[in-house]
Amino acid sequence: MSTSDSRIPVGILGITGTVGQRFAQLLSVHSQFRVVAVGASERSAGKTNAATGLTIVACDPVHFGNCKVVFSALDASVAGEIEQAMADAGIHVLSNAKNFRMDHRVPLVVPTANPHHLDALKNFNTGKGFIITNANCSTTGLVVPLKALIDKFGPIAQLHVTTQQAISGAGYPGVPSLDILENIVPFISGEEEKMEIEPRKILGPGFVGDKFVLDDTLRISATCTRVPIIDGHTMHVSLQFKAAEKPSVEDIIKCLESYSTEAQSLKCPSAPSRSIIVHTEANRPQPRVDRDLERGFAVSVGRIRKCNLLDLKFTLLVHNTILGAAGSSVLNAEIAHAKGLF
Ligand SMILES: NC(=O)c1ccc[n+]([C@@H]2O[C@H](COP(=O)([O-])OP(=O)(O)OC[C@H]3O[C@@H](n4cnc5c(N)ncnc54)[C@H](OP(=O)(O)O)[C@@H]3O)[C@@H](O)[C@H]2O)c1
């Protein structure tokens, strides 16, 4: 790498994992960031990381002193302590782990849903690095169309979602093949709880007074399952608006198709040209066919129709390791940079 390279030096924590490898792929060709350090556990330290050509170091801030930002794909069992140490050392952290997501003073941001929550960081003058978290992979897919619908038609009172989640969502090496091939596992530990609370922070009013406030209208019931798909989480959603007057299916389609966010208006390099892709074919979206649309940064929505019990139902698909994980962190960093936060 030439010393005249003016891109912002960044590090990746958890480079050996499923999300860490996706970070390496997205950042290897990035116009604003260049990877100068990669970390994992002591087990991996000293090995060469093939994707970046860098030697893996332990996740200690002393090895990341050249980095302005670190992208974290750490296992939750260690993420809290390491990410806090990085922030204390003045390094900004963009995290995929669950540890700080519900912290009252940490933004939980899906870049194509609530990028405005990043503005709260302007109020914090700690002299340390900030921590920005992105959401659980399923939550991420869900909140993008919800944000579009709430902006246009007002609060959602209740929602039921059933997921069919890909194997890569369980990390590396993940679910044993004999458990998942020709099978469905109807339980993912901790996942339903995350899906039922995280959207209320993301879709809430943001930073009010001295903390992020939760949406107090939205009630969610989630059922999460693991299916034999490598990448791409599919979700089936039924929801009810609070308002007595209900939008038509045509209104819903128009709303989702015209949805646009700050990620686009700030011209961030990873922003999709369309955050939501509406499919009108009856058998779409499908993981193998649609997960890579807009380089994995879009949410696909299809099967939009009236619900006999609530108001509306639809199926959605999100690429769980791109928009659902590493891609969200990278796009959040681009937005934070465009907003002058670093
Ligand atoms: N997979 C997804 O779709 C997805 C989506 C959203 C969020 N997330 C979250 O993102 C994070 C990473 O997920 P993943 O699926 O990539 O997990 P993973 O494949 O299990 O990778 C975990 C990473 O953490 C590192 N690690 C483990 N113990 C460590 C220690 N003591 N010190 C330093 N590094 C350590 C591992 O390094 P070694 O190889 O050296 O052990 C590995 O690089 C998790 O918090 C997960 O919940 C994942």
GROMACS .gro file of C-alpha atoms and ligand atoms in nm:
model
  390
    1MET     CA    1   0.000   0.000   0.000
    2SER     CA    2   0.147   0.339  -0.100
    3THR     CA    3   0.206   0.591   0.182
    4SER     CA    4   0.025   0.853  -0.029
    5ASP     CA    5  -0.299   0.656   0.011
    6SER     CA    6  -0.537   0.911   0.167
    7ARG     CA    7  -0.806   0.658   0.262
    8ILE     CA    8  -0.896   0.629   0.631
    9PRO     CA    9  -0.700   0.350   0.805
   10VAL     CA   10  -0.931   0.091   0.961
   11GLY     CA   11  -0.906  -0.244   1.136
   12ILE     CA   12  -1.121  -0.557   1.141
   13LEU     CA   13  -1.181  -0.745   1.469
   14GLY     CA   14  -1.288  -1.108   1.427
   15ILE     CA   15  -1.137  -1.139   1.080
   16THR     CA   16  -1.150  -1.522   1.081
   17GLY     CA   17  -1.529  -1.545   1.128
   18THR     CA   18  -1.820  -1.538   0.883
   19VAL     CA   19  -1.882  -1.166   0.927
   20GLY     CA   20  -1.511  -1.082   0.949
   21GLN     CA   21  -1.451  -1.242   0.608
   22ARG     CA   22  -1.737  -1.040   0.465
   23PHE     CA   23  -1.578  -0.723   0.605
   24ALA     CA   24  -1.252  -0.816   0.432
   25GLN     CA   25  -1.436  -0.861   0.102
   26LEU     CA   26  -1.630  -0.530   0.128
   27LEU     CA   27  -1.330  -0.328   0.248
   28SER     CA   28  -1.074  -0.472   0.005
   29VAL     CA   29  -1.216  -0.252  -0.271
   30HIS     CA   30  -1.335   0.043  -0.065
   31SER     CA   31  -1.284   0.400  -0.187
   32GLN     CA   32  -1.275   0.563   0.162
   33PHE     CA   33  -1.131   0.299   0.397
   34ARG     CA   34  -0.818   0.084   0.383
   35VAL     CA   35  -0.757  -0.211   0.613
   36VAL     CA   36  -0.430  -0.179   0.804
   37ALA     CA   37  -0.482  -0.427   1.091
   38VAL     CA   38  -0.681  -0.745   1.144
   39GLY     CA   39  -0.748  -0.922   1.473
   40ALA     CA   40  -0.891  -1.241   1.614
   41SER     CA   41  -0.826  -1.462   1.917
   42GLU     CA   42  -0.484  -1.568   2.045
   43ARG     CA   43  -0.551  -1.899   1.862
   44SER     CA   44  -0.532  -1.721   1.526
   45ALA     CA   45  -0.272  -1.454   1.610
   46GLY     CA   46   0.045  -1.482   1.400
   47LYS     CA   47  -0.128  -1.646   1.102
   48THR     CA   48  -0.155  -1.463   0.771
   49ASN     CA   49  -0.506  -1.362   0.669
   50ALA     CA   50  -0.543  -1.460   0.303
   51ALA     CA   51  -0.806  -1.197   0.217
   52THR     CA   52  -0.600  -0.896   0.331
   53GLY     CA   53  -0.247  -1.037   0.329
   54LEU     CA   54  -0.204  -0.902   0.686
   55THR     CA   55  -0.077  -1.092   0.988
   56ILE     CA   56  -0.354  -1.152   1.242
   57VAL     CA   57  -0.295  -0.987   1.579
   58ALA     CA   58  -0.467  -1.019   1.916
   59CYS     CA   59  -0.755  -0.775   1.968
   60ASP     CA   60  -0.564  -0.539   2.193
   61PRO     CA   61  -0.581  -0.162   2.123
   62VAL     CA   62  -0.200  -0.144   2.114
   63HIS     CA   63  -0.211  -0.332   1.780
   64PHE     CA   64  -0.479  -0.099   1.638
   65GLY     CA   65  -0.317   0.236   1.722
   66ASN     CA   66  -0.293   0.324   1.351
   67CYS     CA   67  -0.668   0.277   1.301
   68LYS     CA   68  -0.923   0.555   1.318
   69VAL     CA   69  -1.205   0.301   1.310
   70VAL     CA   70  -1.239  -0.070   1.383
   71PHE     CA   71  -1.512  -0.289   1.236
   72SER     CA   72  -1.605  -0.556   1.489
   73ALA     CA   73  -1.722  -0.906   1.401
   74LEU     CA   74  -1.633  -1.045   1.741
   75ASP     CA   75  -1.811  -1.321   1.920
   76ALA     CA   76  -2.045  -1.170   2.180
   77SER     CA   77  -1.861  -1.350   2.461
   78VAL     CA   78  -1.562  -1.117   2.411
   79ALA     CA   79  -1.700  -0.822   2.213
   80GLY     CA   80  -1.809  -0.610   2.511
   81GLU     CA   81  -1.472  -0.586   2.679
   82ILE     CA   82  -1.265  -0.553   2.360
   83GLU     CA   83  -1.491  -0.294   2.195
   84GLN     CA   84  -1.497  -0.082   2.512
   85ALA     CA   85  -1.116  -0.099   2.532
   86MET     CA   86  -1.090   0.017   2.169
   87ALA     CA   87  -1.329   0.310   2.232
   88ASP     CA   88  -1.141   0.403   2.552
   89ALA     CA   89  -0.823   0.414   2.342
   90GLY     CA   90  -0.990   0.671   2.111
   91ILE     CA   91  -1.072   0.431   1.826
   92HIS     CA   92  -1.427   0.445   1.684
   93VAL     CA   93  -1.605   0.106   1.685
   94LEU     CA   94  -1.866  -0.017   1.435
   95SER     CA   95  -2.001  -0.335   1.592
   96ASN     CA   96  -2.206  -0.634   1.484
   97ALA     CA   97  -2.222  -0.786   1.829
   98LYS     CA   98  -2.525  -0.767   2.056
   99ASN     CA   99  -2.342  -0.639   2.366
  100PHE     CA  100  -2.406  -0.262   2.333
  101ARG     CA  101  -2.715  -0.266   2.107
  102MET     CA  102  -2.963  -0.182   2.383
  103ASP     CA  103  -2.730   0.055   2.573
  104HIS     CA  104  -2.923   0.380   2.624
  105ARG     CA  105  -2.633   0.591   2.495
  106VAL     CA  106  -2.524   0.377   2.200
  107PRO     CA  107  -2.693   0.420   1.862
  108LEU     CA  108  -2.843   0.102   1.713
  109VAL     CA  109  -2.851   0.186   1.344
  110VAL     CA  110  -2.970   0.008   1.032
  111PRO     CA  111  -2.825   0.240   0.766
  112THR     CA  112  -3.128   0.231   0.539
  113ALA     CA  113  -3.377   0.269   0.826
  114ASN     CA  114  -3.257   0.510   1.098
  115PRO     CA  115  -2.930   0.679   0.996
  116HIS     CA  116  -3.058   0.997   1.165
  117HIS     CA  117  -2.994   0.831   1.504
  118LEU     CA  118  -2.622   0.883   1.437
  119ASP     CA  119  -2.674   1.258   1.484
  120ALA     CA  120  -2.698   1.194   1.860
  121LEU     CA  121  -2.324   1.130   1.864
  122LYS     CA  122  -2.269   1.502   1.808
  123ASN     CA  123  -2.395   1.551   2.168
  124PHE     CA  124  -2.131   1.321   2.316
  125ASN     CA  125  -1.799   1.486   2.376
  126THR     CA  126  -1.618   1.220   2.571
  127GLY     CA  127  -1.279   1.245   2.401
  128LYS     CA  128  -1.304   0.869   2.348
  129GLY     CA  129  -1.400   0.672   2.041
  130PHE     CA  130  -1.773   0.618   1.984
  131ILE     CA  131  -1.947   0.281   1.952
  132ILE     CA  132  -2.212   0.238   1.681
  133THR     CA  133  -2.395  -0.094   1.669
  134ASN     CA  134  -2.594  -0.248   1.389
  135ALA     CA  135  -2.885  -0.479   1.449
  136ASN     CA  136  -2.937  -0.851   1.457
  137CYS     CA  137  -2.946  -0.982   1.097
  138SER     CA  138  -3.319  -1.058   1.095
  139THR     CA  139  -3.413  -0.735   1.269
  140THR     CA  140  -3.220  -0.549   0.998
  141GLY     CA  141  -3.428  -0.693   0.715
  142LEU     CA  142  -3.753  -0.636   0.901
  143VAL     CA  143  -3.709  -0.271   0.997
  144VAL     CA  144  -3.635  -0.134   0.649
  145PRO     CA  145  -3.988  -0.184   0.506
  146LEU     CA  146  -4.138  -0.107   0.849
  147LYS     CA  147  -3.966   0.234   0.850
  148ALA     CA  148  -4.103   0.311   0.504
  149LEU     CA  149  -4.456   0.209   0.612
  150ILE     CA  150  -4.448   0.398   0.944
  151ASP     CA  151  -4.319   0.717   0.778
  152LYS     CA  152  -4.611   0.708   0.534
  153PHE     CA  153  -4.902   0.546   0.721
  154GLY     CA  154  -4.826   0.609   1.089
  155PRO     CA  155  -4.750   0.374   1.380
  156ILE     CA  156  -4.778  -0.004   1.359
  157ALA     CA  157  -4.969  -0.146   1.655
  158GLN     CA  158  -4.873  -0.513   1.629
  159LEU     CA  159  -4.678  -0.744   1.408
  160HIS     CA  160  -4.611  -1.115   1.376
  161VAL     CA  161  -4.299  -1.242   1.196
  162THR     CA  162  -4.174  -1.595   1.121
  163THR     CA  163  -3.816  -1.626   0.994
  164GLN     CA  164  -3.637  -1.885   0.781
  165GLN     CA  165  -3.273  -1.802   0.860
  166ALA     CA  166  -2.965  -1.907   0.667
  167ILE     CA  167  -2.687  -2.122   0.810
  168SER     CA  168  -2.423  -1.846   0.776
  169GLY     CA  169  -2.616  -1.652   1.040
  170ALA     CA  170  -2.485  -1.899   1.299
  171GLY     CA  171  -2.120  -1.804   1.233
  172TYR     CA  172  -1.830  -2.036   1.152
  173PRO     CA  173  -1.832  -2.341   1.163
  174GLY     CA  174  -2.199  -2.303   1.259
  175VAL     CA  175  -2.470  -2.569   1.271
  176PRO     CA  176  -2.343  -2.928   1.218
  177SER     CA  177  -2.436  -3.050   0.866
  178LEU     CA  178  -2.622  -3.352   1.002
  179ASP     CA  179  -2.847  -3.118   1.203
  180ILE     CA  180  -2.938  -2.886   0.916
  181LEU     CA  181  -2.928  -3.082   0.586
  182GLU     CA  182  -3.280  -3.194   0.486
  183ASN     CA  183  -3.406  -3.033   0.805
  184ILE     CA  184  -3.546  -2.722   0.975
  185VAL     CA  185  -3.446  -2.625   1.328
  186PRO     CA  186  -3.739  -2.440   1.489
  187PHE     CA  187  -3.533  -2.258   1.754
  188ILE     CA  188  -3.243  -2.011   1.752
  189SER     CA  189  -3.126  -1.920   2.098
  190GLY     CA  190  -3.189  -1.554   2.189
  191GLU     CA  191  -3.305  -1.458   1.839
  192GLU     CA  192  -3.676  -1.403   1.905
  193GLU     CA  193  -3.601  -1.178   2.203
  194LYS     CA  194  -3.371  -0.962   1.985
  195MET     CA  195  -3.632  -0.934   1.709
  196GLU     CA  196  -3.898  -0.832   1.958
  197ILE     CA  197  -3.698  -0.550   2.120
  198GLU     CA  198  -3.440  -0.412   1.870
  199PRO     CA  199  -3.699  -0.276   1.619
  200ARG     CA  200  -3.851  -0.068   1.901
  201LYS     CA  201  -3.518   0.115   1.948
  202ILE     CA  202  -3.449   0.151   1.574
  203LEU     CA  203  -3.801   0.274   1.496
  204GLY     CA  204  -3.829   0.479   1.814
  205PRO     CA  205  -3.801   0.858   1.845
  206GLY     CA  206  -3.420   0.846   1.881
  207PHE     CA  207  -3.211   1.030   2.138
  208VAL     CA  208  -3.436   1.227   2.374
  209GLY     CA  209  -3.293   1.401   2.683
  210ASP     CA  210  -3.000   1.177   2.775
  211LYS     CA  211  -3.092   0.844   2.616
  212PHE     CA  212  -3.231   0.655   2.317
  213VAL     CA  213  -3.603   0.601   2.369
  214LEU     CA  214  -3.800   0.295   2.253
  215ASP     CA  215  -4.112   0.304   2.035
  216ASP     CA  216  -4.394   0.241   2.282
  217THR     CA  217  -4.665   0.141   2.032
  218LEU     CA  218  -4.513  -0.149   1.840
  219ARG     CA  219  -4.573  -0.500   1.980
  220ILE     CA  220  -4.388  -0.781   1.801
  221SER     CA  221  -4.422  -1.159   1.819
  222ALA     CA  222  -4.135  -1.343   1.645
  223THR     CA  223  -4.078  -1.710   1.561
  224CYS     CA  224  -3.724  -1.780   1.438
  225THR     CA  225  -3.616  -2.094   1.251
  226ARG     CA  226  -3.292  -2.213   1.085
  227VAL     CA  227  -3.321  -2.359   0.733
  228PRO     CA  228  -3.069  -2.523   0.494
  229ILE     CA  229  -2.986  -2.207   0.298
  230ILE     CA  230  -2.628  -2.072   0.297
  231ASP     CA  231  -2.698  -1.696   0.276
  232GLY     CA  232  -3.021  -1.494   0.294
  233HIS     CA  233  -3.284  -1.473   0.567
  234THR     CA  234  -3.648  -1.495   0.455
  235MET     CA  235  -3.928  -1.359   0.676
  236HIS     CA  236  -4.306  -1.376   0.663
  237VAL     CA  237  -4.470  -1.072   0.823
  238SER     CA  238  -4.829  -0.986   0.919
  239LEU     CA  239  -4.900  -0.646   1.070
  240GLN     CA  240  -5.167  -0.408   1.186
  241PHE     CA  241  -5.150  -0.029   1.161
  242LYS     CA  242  -5.271   0.181   1.452
  243ALA     CA  243  -5.481   0.415   1.235
  244ALA     CA  244  -5.840   0.317   1.158
  245GLU     CA  245  -5.801   0.401   0.791
  246LYS     CA  246  -5.597   0.127   0.617
  247PRO     CA  247  -5.378   0.172   0.308
  248SER     CA  248  -5.455  -0.036  -0.002
  249VAL     CA  249  -5.206  -0.289  -0.141
  250GLU     CA  250  -5.137  -0.041  -0.423
  251ASP     CA  251  -5.059   0.233  -0.167
  252ILE     CA  252  -4.820  -0.003   0.012
  253ILE     CA  253  -4.636  -0.093  -0.309
  254LYS     CA  254  -4.605   0.273  -0.407
  255CYS     CA  255  -4.475   0.360  -0.059
  256LEU     CA  256  -4.210   0.085  -0.055
  257GLU     CA  257  -4.097   0.156  -0.412
  258SER     CA  258  -4.049   0.528  -0.349
  259TYR     CA  259  -3.865   0.486  -0.018
  260SER     CA  260  -3.528   0.660   0.001
  261THR     CA  261  -3.292   0.744   0.289
  262GLU     CA  262  -2.996   0.960   0.387
  263ALA     CA  263  -2.766   0.676   0.275
  264GLN     CA  264  -2.863   0.773  -0.080
  265SER     CA  265  -2.886   1.151  -0.038
  266LEU     CA  266  -2.540   1.160   0.124
  267LYS     CA  267  -2.412   0.963  -0.178
  268CYS     CA  268  -2.242   0.699   0.035
  269PRO     CA  269  -2.037   0.463  -0.183
  270SER     CA  270  -2.205   0.144  -0.055
  271ALA     CA  271  -2.562   0.281  -0.058
  272PRO     CA  272  -2.800   0.081  -0.276
  273SER     CA  273  -2.978   0.282  -0.543
  274ARG     CA  274  -3.298   0.121  -0.411
  275SER     CA  275  -3.319   0.024  -0.041
  276ILE     CA  276  -3.634  -0.181  -0.103
  277ILE     CA  277  -3.704  -0.387  -0.412
  278VAL     CA  278  -4.069  -0.480  -0.456
  279HIS     CA  279  -4.136  -0.807  -0.639
  280THR     CA  280  -4.475  -0.853  -0.801
  281GLU     CA  281  -4.412  -1.211  -0.924
  282ALA     CA  282  -4.608  -1.447  -0.695
  283ASN     CA  283  -4.307  -1.670  -0.618
  284ARG     CA  284  -4.051  -1.405  -0.518
  285PRO     CA  285  -3.836  -1.313  -0.332
  286GLN     CA  286  -3.618  -1.626  -0.323
  287PRO     CA  287  -3.278  -1.644  -0.145
  288ARG     CA  288  -3.071  -1.782  -0.433
  289VAL     CA  289  -3.228  -1.548  -0.689
  290ASP     CA  290  -3.266  -1.221  -0.500
  291ARG     CA  291  -3.021  -1.199  -0.206
  292ASP     CA  292  -2.746  -1.025  -0.410
  293LEU     CA  293  -2.966  -0.755  -0.564
  294GLU     CA  294  -2.806  -0.412  -0.508
  295ARG     CA  295  -2.486  -0.599  -0.398
  296GLY     CA  296  -2.674  -0.737  -0.096
  297PHE     CA  297  -2.763  -0.392   0.042
  298ALA     CA  298  -3.134  -0.399  -0.052
  299VAL     CA  299  -3.429  -0.570   0.118
  300SER     CA  300  -3.655  -0.760  -0.123
  301VAL     CA  301  -4.028  -0.753  -0.047
  302GLY     CA  302  -4.292  -0.962  -0.222
  303ARG     CA  303  -4.627  -1.138  -0.178
  304ILE     CA  304  -4.780  -0.810  -0.054
  305ARG     CA  305  -5.145  -0.878   0.023
  306LYS     CA  306  -5.430  -0.824   0.268
  307CYS     CA  307  -5.422  -1.030   0.588
  308ASN     CA  308  -5.744  -1.192   0.712
  309LEU     CA  309  -5.648  -1.138   1.077
  310LEU     CA  310  -5.438  -0.817   1.077
  311ASP     CA  311  -5.416  -0.555   0.798
  312LEU     CA  312  -5.134  -0.662   0.570
  313LYS     CA  313  -4.891  -0.945   0.506
  314PHE     CA  314  -4.577  -0.985   0.297
  315THR     CA  315  -4.256  -1.185   0.259
  316LEU     CA  316  -3.913  -1.026   0.276
  317LEU     CA  317  -3.554  -1.130   0.214
  318VAL     CA  318  -3.228  -0.979   0.344
  319HIS     CA  319  -2.869  -1.085   0.281
  320ASN     CA  320  -2.775  -1.168   0.639
  321THR     CA  321  -2.398  -1.114   0.616
  322ILE     CA  322  -2.413  -0.805   0.391
  323LEU     CA  323  -2.697  -0.568   0.488
  324GLY     CA  324  -2.765  -0.796   0.788
  325ALA     CA  325  -2.410  -0.764   0.924
  326ALA     CA  326  -2.082  -0.636   0.771
  327GLY     CA  327  -2.251  -0.423   0.502
  328SER     CA  328  -2.454  -0.234   0.763
  329SER     CA  329  -2.138  -0.150   0.961
  330VAL     CA  330  -1.957  -0.031   0.649
  331LEU     CA  331  -2.251   0.181   0.533
  332ASN     CA  332  -2.299   0.319   0.887
  333ALA     CA  333  -1.933   0.423   0.885
  334GLU     CA  334  -1.977   0.591   0.547
  335ILE     CA  335  -2.281   0.781   0.675
  336ALA     CA  336  -2.103   0.880   0.999
  337HIS     CA  337  -1.808   1.005   0.792
  338ALA     CA  338  -2.038   1.198   0.555
  339LYS     CA  339  -2.201   1.359   0.862
  340GLY     CA  340  -1.857   1.473   0.983
  341LEU     CA  341  -1.850   1.245   1.288
  342PHE     CA  342  -1.489   1.143   1.216
  343LIG     N1  343  -2.331  -1.433   1.092
  343LIG     C1  344  -2.424  -1.337   1.079
  343LIG     O1  345  -2.504  -1.339   0.984
  343LIG     C2  346  -2.434  -1.225   1.181
  343LIG     C3  347  -2.525  -1.124   1.158
  343LIG     C4  348  -2.535  -1.016   1.247
  343LIG     C5  349  -2.455  -1.013   1.358
  343LIG     N2  350  -2.367  -1.114   1.383
  343LIG     C6  351  -2.281  -1.101   1.501
  343LIG     O2  352  -2.149  -1.069   1.455
  343LIG     C7  353  -2.051  -1.130   1.538
  343LIG     C8  354  -1.965  -1.222   1.452
  343LIG     O3  355  -2.048  -1.325   1.399
  343LIG     P1  356  -1.990  -1.441   1.308
  343LIG     O4  357  -2.109  -1.512   1.258
  343LIG     O5  358  -1.889  -1.389   1.213
  343LIG     O6  359  -1.914  -1.530   1.422
  343LIG     P2  360  -1.794  -1.635   1.404
  343LIG     O7  361  -1.790  -1.687   1.264
  343LIG     O8  362  -1.810  -1.732   1.516
  343LIG     O9  363  -1.660  -1.545   1.429
  343LIG     C9  364  -1.628  -1.498   1.559
  343LIG    C10  365  -1.495  -1.422   1.558
  343LIG    O10  366  -1.464  -1.384   1.693
  343LIG    C11  367  -1.327  -1.417   1.717
  343LIG     N3  368  -1.302  -1.447   1.859
  343LIG    C12  369  -1.355  -1.547   1.935
  343LIG     N4  370  -1.303  -1.542   2.060
  343LIG    C13  371  -1.215  -1.438   2.063
  343LIG    C14  372  -1.129  -1.382   2.162
  343LIG     N5  373  -1.121  -1.436   2.285
  343LIG     N6  374  -1.054  -1.274   2.130
  343LIG    C15  375  -1.060  -1.221   2.005
  343LIG     N7  376  -1.138  -1.270   1.905
  343LIG    C16  377  -1.214  -1.377   1.935
  343LIG    C17  378  -1.301  -1.541   1.634
  343LIG    O11  379  -1.161  -1.559   1.616
  343LIG     P3  380  -1.091  -1.706   1.618
  343LIG    O12  381  -1.117  -1.766   1.482
  343LIG    O13  382  -0.946  -1.675   1.641
  343LIG    O14  383  -1.155  -1.785   1.728
  343LIG    C18  384  -1.376  -1.503   1.505
  343LIG    O15  385  -1.293  -1.422   1.426
  343LIG    C19  386  -2.126  -1.202   1.649
  343LIG    O16  387  -2.133  -1.120   1.762
  343LIG    C20  388  -2.263  -1.227   1.587
  343LIG    O17  389  -2.365  -1.241   1.681
  343LIG    C21  390  -2.353  -1.219   1.296
   0.00000   0.00000   0.00000
